[in-house]
Structure formats: structure tokens, C-alpha cells
């Protein structure tokens, strides 16, 4: 049985699922969090079934996410690593009809910003007990300006969240890392990105594991991972 415990949000597919696979390959017990249970159950069966825990959780729901994190800590004796990978992406414009209408934007803002903050708040007391590691998945869109992109705005907010947490946790033994990937090849790739250079999910998952593998006295604050040939 793995000696370390990880929680991965957004684990129902794409990058979150790939990060969970890489953690399991390193003998982590992995709690898989997402809104839909069926894909989590399938992933748990693919991994070591007795060392993975599928949990249907909406990370924007404070009672739900806090209860889920507490349940993982109680079942497995603590939490060592939390990877906040859940996110929503959509095109937008502040002046024209590009992308979904404004009355649909709230879900993206809530998941990307509030969901990340609530997951961190639920996890940090447990991570402090173990000298653990909080990893937030940001985006290159969170470090460069994307005109008209509310998604970019949310990822800038996640960047600020990571730094705010890092400063608050200084001296606690908790490490905080934000990983900023470029465009990733997934089944939800937006049409405007089809012809651009792309990362594979496994490339970003390996980067996450690299940050985790650093010695306890090394806190990797931010990593930017772009596909070769990307202009931004």
C-alpha cells in the first residue's frame, strides 16, 4: 500500500485523470474528485482499486468539498498532496457575441476561482499536519494578457491565490506550487486552438511530479510549461 496520500480535483478526465495516473504509478493512494461519479469509478478501477477513492464532489460547494477532504484524511490517516486541477474554459468577449452568452459565465468563474479557493481552504489544515504540498493548475493565460478572455482573468486570479496562500503558509512546512501549462491536447480542446502547438496531458503530469519530487526544503513556486513552438 502506498505510504502517501493525494487528492486530485477534476479527475474525471483530461489533465486531472493523467495526474492521478502518474501519482498512482508513484505509489500514492489517490482520492479522485469531480462532479460525475461514473468516470471516476472507471479510473479507480484502472488504478489500484484498494488505493484509490472516487468521490463525486462539486468543489464550489463548501460543505461538500470540506467533507470530502476530511473523509479522505480520516480514511487514509492524513493528506500529503492536493492537486487542484478542476477547471472550466470557454471563449468570451466583452464587446461582441464571441463564445457563450454572459449569463453562462458564472460557472467558469465559480469553478476556476471559488472552487480552487475552497479546495485549498479545506485541504490546508490537513497539509499543515503532514508538511504537505498544494499544487494549483493555472495556465499560460494566467500570466499573459488574453484580450476579451474571462478565462484568462480567472487564471490570473488563481495565480494571485497561489501566491497569497504561499505567503500565508510560509514557515508552516507546506509547499505551494502553481503550474502554468500552455494549450493541452484534450477532448475538450476549443476550435481556435486546433492548429496551435499543443502539450500532451502526460507532459504536464510529469511536471507536477517533478515539483513533488523536490526535497522538502525546496519550494517550487511557479512552473510554466509550453509546447515547443508556442508564441505565447
Coordinates of N, CA, C and O in Angstrom, one line a residue, residues 44-147:
X44 N -10.8 4.7 -11.1 CA -10.4 4.0 -9.9 C -10.1 2.5 -10.2 O -9.2 1.9 -9.6
X45 N -10.9 1.9 -11.0 CA -10.8 0.5 -11.4 C -9.5 0.3 -12.2 O -8.8 -0.7 -12.1
X46 N -9.1 1.3 -13.0 CA -7.9 1.3 -13.8 C -6.7 1.3 -12.9 O -5.7 0.7 -13.2
X47 N -6.8 2.2 -11.9 CA -5.7 2.3 -10.9 C -5.7 1.1 -9.9 O -6.4 0.2 -10.1
X48 N -5.1 1.2 -8.8 CA -5.2 0.2 -7.8 C -6.5 0.4 -7.1 O -6.6 1.3 -6.3
X49 N -7.5 -0.5 -7.2 CA -8.8 -0.2 -6.7 C -8.8 0.0 -5.2 O -9.6 0.8 -4.7
X50 N -7.9 -0.7 -4.4 CA -8.0 -0.5 -3.0 C -7.2 0.7 -2.5 O -7.2 1.0 -1.3
X51 N -6.5 1.4 -3.4 CA -5.8 2.6 -3.1 C -6.2 3.8 -3.9 O -5.4 4.7 -4.0
X52 N -7.4 3.8 -4.4 CA -8.0 4.9 -5.0 C -9.4 5.1 -4.5 O -10.1 4.1 -4.2
X53 N -9.9 6.3 -4.4 CA -11.2 6.6 -3.8 C -11.9 7.6 -4.7 O -11.6 8.8 -4.7
X54 N -12.9 7.2 -5.4 CA -13.7 8.1 -6.3 C -14.8 8.8 -5.4 O -15.5 8.2 -4.7
X55 N -14.8 10.1 -5.5 CA -15.8 10.9 -4.8 C -16.4 12.0 -5.7 O -15.7 12.8 -6.2
X56 N -17.7 11.9 -5.8 CA -18.5 12.9 -6.6 C -18.7 14.1 -5.8 O -19.4 14.1 -4.8
X57 N -18.0 15.2 -6.2 CA -18.0 16.4 -5.4 C -18.0 17.6 -6.3 O -17.3 17.7 -7.3
X58 N -18.8 18.6 -6.0 CA -18.8 19.9 -6.6 C -17.9 20.8 -5.7 O -18.2 21.1 -4.6
X59 N -16.7 21.2 -6.3 CA -15.8 21.9 -5.4 C -16.2 23.3 -5.2 O -15.6 24.0 -4.4
X60 N -17.3 23.8 -5.8 CA -17.8 25.1 -5.4 C -18.8 25.1 -4.3 O -19.3 26.1 -3.8
X61 N -19.0 23.9 -3.8 CA -19.9 23.7 -2.6 C -19.1 23.4 -1.4 O -18.5 22.3 -1.2
X62 N -19.0 24.4 -0.5 CA -18.1 24.3 0.6 C -18.4 23.1 1.5 O -17.5 22.4 1.8
X63 N -19.6 22.8 1.9 CA -19.9 21.7 2.8 C -19.4 20.4 2.1 O -18.9 19.5 2.7
X64 N -19.7 20.3 0.8 CA -19.3 19.1 0.1 C -17.8 18.9 0.0 O -17.3 17.8 0.2
X65 N -17.1 19.9 -0.4 CA -15.6 19.7 -0.6 C -14.9 19.6 0.7 O -14.0 18.8 0.9
X66 N -15.4 20.3 1.8 CA -14.7 20.1 3.0 C -15.0 18.8 3.6 O -14.1 18.1 4.2
X67 N -16.2 18.3 3.5 CA -16.5 16.9 4.0 C -15.7 15.9 3.2 O -15.2 14.9 3.8
X68 N -15.5 16.0 1.9 CA -14.8 15.1 1.1 C -13.3 15.0 1.5 O -12.7 13.9 1.7
X69 N -12.7 16.2 1.7 CA -11.3 16.2 2.1 C -11.1 15.6 3.5 O -10.2 14.8 3.8
X70 N -12.0 15.9 4.4 CA -12.0 15.4 5.8 C -12.1 13.8 5.7 O -11.5 13.1 6.5
X71 N -13.0 13.3 4.8 CA -13.2 11.9 4.7 C -12.0 11.2 4.2 O -11.6 10.1 4.7
X72 N -11.3 11.8 3.3 CA -10.0 11.2 2.8 C -9.0 11.2 3.9 O -8.3 10.1 4.1
X73 N -8.8 12.3 4.6 CA -7.9 12.3 5.7 C -8.2 11.3 6.8 O -7.3 10.6 7.3
X74 N -9.5 11.1 7.1 CA -9.9 10.2 8.1 C -9.6 8.7 7.6 O -9.1 7.9 8.4
X75 N -9.9 8.4 6.4 CA -9.8 7.1 5.8 C -8.4 6.7 5.7 O -8.0 5.5 6.0
X76 N -7.5 7.6 5.3 CA -6.1 7.2 5.0 C -5.1 7.8 6.0 O -3.9 7.8 5.7
X77 N -5.6 8.5 7.0 CA -4.6 8.9 8.1 C -4.0 10.3 7.8 O -3.1 10.7 8.5
X78 N -4.4 11.0 6.8 CA -3.9 12.3 6.5 C -3.8 12.5 5.0 O -4.3 11.7 4.2
X79 N -3.4 13.7 4.7 CA -3.3 14.1 3.2 C -1.9 14.7 3.0 O -1.5 15.6 3.8
X80 N -1.2 14.3 2.0 CA 0.2 14.8 1.7 C 0.2 15.7 0.6 O 1.0 16.7 0.6
X81 N -0.6 15.5 -0.4 CA -0.6 16.3 -1.7 C -2.0 16.6 -2.1 O -2.8 15.6 -2.2
X82 N -2.2 17.8 -2.6 CA -3.5 18.1 -3.2 C -3.2 18.8 -4.5 O -2.5 19.8 -4.5
X83 N -3.8 18.3 -5.6 CA -3.7 18.9 -6.9 C -5.0 19.5 -7.3 O -6.0 18.7 -7.5
X84 N -5.1 20.8 -7.4 CA -6.4 21.4 -7.8 C -6.4 21.6 -9.3 O -5.8 22.6 -9.9
X85 N -7.0 20.6 -10.0 CA -6.9 20.6 -11.5 C -8.3 20.9 -12.1 O -8.4 21.1 -13.3
X86 N -9.4 20.9 -11.3 CA -10.7 21.2 -11.9 C -10.7 22.6 -12.5 O -10.3 23.5 -11.9
X87 N -11.4 22.7 -13.6 CA -11.5 24.0 -14.3 C -12.4 23.9 -15.4 O -12.8 22.9 -16.0
X88 N -12.9 25.1 -15.8 CA -13.8 25.3 -16.9 C -13.2 26.3 -17.8 O -12.7 27.4 -17.4
X89 N -13.3 26.1 -19.1 CA -12.7 27.0 -20.1 C -13.8 27.3 -21.2 O -14.5 26.4 -21.6
X90 N -13.9 28.6 -21.5 CA -14.8 29.0 -22.6 C -14.2 30.3 -23.2 O -13.5 31.0 -22.6
X91 N -14.6 30.5 -24.5 CA -14.2 31.7 -25.2 C -15.2 32.8 -24.7 O -16.3 32.5 -24.2
X92 N -14.7 34.1 -24.8 CA -15.6 35.2 -24.4 C -15.1 36.4 -25.0 O -14.0 36.5 -25.6
X93 N -16.0 37.4 -25.0 CA -15.6 38.8 -25.4 C -16.4 39.7 -24.6 O -17.6 39.4 -24.2
X94 N -15.9 40.9 -24.3 CA -16.6 41.9 -23.5 C -17.3 42.9 -24.4 O -18.0 43.8 -23.9
X95 N -17.2 42.7 -25.7 CA -17.8 43.7 -26.6 C -18.7 43.0 -27.7 O -19.5 43.7 -28.4
X96 N -18.5 41.7 -28.0 CA -19.3 41.1 -29.1 C -19.9 39.8 -28.7 O -19.8 39.4 -27.5
X97 N -20.4 39.0 -29.7 CA -21.1 37.8 -29.4 C -20.2 36.5 -29.4 O -20.7 35.4 -29.4
X98 N -18.9 36.7 -29.3 CA -18.0 35.6 -29.4 C -18.2 34.7 -28.1 O -18.2 35.2 -27.0
X99 N -18.4 33.4 -28.3 CA -18.5 32.5 -27.2 C -19.8 32.4 -26.6 O -20.8 33.1 -27.1
X100 N -20.0 31.7 -25.5 CA -21.3 31.5 -24.8 C -21.7 32.9 -24.3 O -20.9 33.8 -24.0
X101 N -23.0 33.1 -24.1 CA -23.6 34.4 -23.6 C -23.1 34.6 -22.2 O -22.8 33.7 -21.4
X102 N -23.1 35.9 -21.8 CA -22.7 36.2 -20.4 C -23.4 35.6 -19.3 O -22.8 35.4 -18.2
X103 N -24.6 35.2 -19.5 CA -25.3 34.5 -18.4 C -24.9 33.1 -18.1 O -25.4 32.5 -17.2
X104 N -23.9 32.6 -18.9 CA -23.3 31.3 -18.7 C -21.9 31.4 -18.0 O -21.3 30.4 -17.7
X105 N -21.4 32.6 -17.9 CA -20.0 32.8 -17.4 C -19.8 32.4 -15.9 O -18.7 32.1 -15.5
X106 N -20.9 32.5 -15.1 CA -20.7 32.3 -13.7 C -20.1 31.0 -13.3 O -19.3 30.9 -12.4
X107 N -20.5 29.9 -14.1 CA -19.9 28.6 -13.8 C -18.4 28.5 -13.9 O -17.7 27.9 -13.1
X108 N -17.9 29.2 -14.9 CA -16.4 29.2 -15.1 C -15.7 30.0 -14.0 O -14.7 29.5 -13.4
X109 N -16.3 31.1 -13.7 CA -15.7 31.9 -12.6 C -15.7 31.2 -11.3 O -14.8 31.1 -10.5
X110 N -16.9 30.6 -11.0 CA -17.1 29.9 -9.7 C -16.1 28.7 -9.6 O -15.5 28.5 -8.6
X111 N -16.1 27.9 -10.7 CA -15.2 26.7 -10.6 C -13.7 27.1 -10.5 O -13.0 26.6 -9.6
X112 N -13.3 28.0 -11.4 CA -11.9 28.2 -11.5 C -11.3 29.0 -10.3 O -10.2 28.8 -9.8
X113 N -12.1 29.9 -9.8 CA -11.6 30.8 -8.7 C -12.1 30.3 -7.3 O -11.4 29.9 -6.5
X114 N -13.5 30.3 -7.2 CA -14.0 29.9 -5.9 C -13.7 28.5 -5.6 O -13.3 28.1 -4.5
X115 N -13.9 27.6 -6.6 CA -13.6 26.2 -6.4 C -12.1 25.9 -5.9 O -11.9 25.1 -5.0
X116 N -11.2 26.6 -6.6 CA -9.8 26.5 -6.2 C -9.6 27.0 -4.7 O -8.9 26.3 -4.0
X117 N -10.2 28.1 -4.4 CA -10.0 28.7 -3.1 C -10.6 27.7 -2.0 O -10.0 27.5 -0.9
X118 N -11.8 27.2 -2.3 CA -12.5 26.3 -1.3 C -11.7 25.0 -1.1 O -11.6 24.5 0.0
X119 N -11.2 24.5 -2.2 CA -10.4 23.3 -2.1 C -9.1 23.5 -1.3 O -8.8 22.7 -0.4
X120 N -8.5 24.6 -1.5 CA -7.3 25.0 -0.7 C -7.7 25.1 0.8 O -7.0 24.6 1.6
X121 N -8.8 25.8 1.0 CA -9.2 26.1 2.4 C -9.5 24.7 3.1 O -9.2 24.5 4.3
X122 N -10.1 23.8 2.4 CA -10.5 22.5 3.0 C -9.2 21.7 3.3 O -9.1 20.9 4.2
X123 N -8.2 21.9 2.4 CA -7.0 21.0 2.4 C -5.9 21.4 3.3 O -5.2 20.6 3.9
X124 N -5.7 22.7 3.4 CA -4.5 23.3 4.1 C -4.4 22.8 5.6 O -3.3 22.5 6.0
X125 N -5.5 22.8 6.4 CA -5.2 22.3 7.7 C -4.7 20.9 7.8 O -3.8 20.5 8.6
X126 N -5.1 20.0 6.8 CA -4.5 18.6 6.8 C -3.1 18.7 6.2 O -2.2 17.9 6.7
X127 N -2.8 19.5 5.2 CA -1.5 19.5 4.7 C -0.5 20.1 5.7 O 0.6 19.6 5.8
X128 N -0.9 21.0 6.5 CA 0.0 21.5 7.6 C 0.4 20.5 8.6 O 1.5 20.5 9.1
X129 N -0.5 19.5 8.9 CA -0.2 18.5 9.8 C 0.9 17.5 9.3 O 1.6 16.9 10.0
X130 N 1.0 17.4 7.9 CA 1.9 16.5 7.3 C 3.1 17.2 6.6 O 3.9 16.5 6.0
X131 N 3.1 18.5 6.6 CA 4.1 19.2 5.8 C 3.9 18.9 4.4 O 4.9 18.6 3.6
X132 N 2.7 19.0 3.9 CA 2.3 18.6 2.6 C 2.5 19.6 1.5 O 3.2 20.7 1.7
X133 N 1.9 19.4 0.3 CA 2.2 20.1 -0.9 C 0.8 20.4 -1.6 O 0.1 19.5 -1.9
X134 N 0.5 21.7 -1.8 CA -0.6 22.2 -2.5 C -0.2 22.6 -3.9 O 0.7 23.4 -4.0
X135 N -0.8 22.0 -4.9 CA -0.5 22.3 -6.3 C -1.7 22.8 -7.0 O -2.7 22.1 -7.1
X136 N -1.6 24.0 -7.5 CA -2.7 24.6 -8.3 C -2.4 24.6 -9.8 O -1.2 24.9 -10.2
X137 N -3.3 24.2 -10.6 CA -3.1 24.2 -12.1 C -3.6 25.5 -12.6 O -4.8 25.8 -12.6
X138 N -2.7 26.4 -13.0 CA -3.1 27.7 -13.6 C -3.1 27.5 -15.1 O -3.7 26.6 -15.7
X139 N -2.5 28.5 -15.8 CA -2.5 28.5 -17.3 C -1.5 29.6 -17.7 O -1.4 30.6 -17.0
X140 N -1.0 29.4 -18.9 CA -0.2 30.5 -19.5 C -1.1 31.7 -19.7 O -0.6 32.8 -19.6
X141 N -2.4 31.5 -19.8 CA -3.4 32.6 -19.9 C -3.5 33.3 -18.6 O -4.1 34.4 -18.6
X142 N -2.9 32.8 -17.5 CA -2.9 33.5 -16.3 C -1.6 34.3 -16.0 O -1.5 34.9 -14.9
X143 N -0.7 34.3 -17.0 CA 0.5 35.1 -16.9 C 0.7 36.1 -18.1 O 1.6 36.9 -18.0
X144 N -0.1 35.9 -19.1 CA -0.1 36.8 -20.2 C -1.5 37.4 -20.4 O -2.5 36.7 -20.0
X145 N -1.7 38.5 -21.1 CA -3.0 39.1 -21.3 C -3.6 38.5 -22.5 O -3.1 38.5 -23.6
X146 N -4.8 38.0 -22.4 CA -5.6 37.5 -23.5 C -6.8 38.4 -23.7 O -7.7 38.5 -22.9
X147 N -6.8 39.2 -24.7 CA -7.9 40.2 -24.9 C -9.3 39.6 -24.9 O -9.5 38.6 -25.6

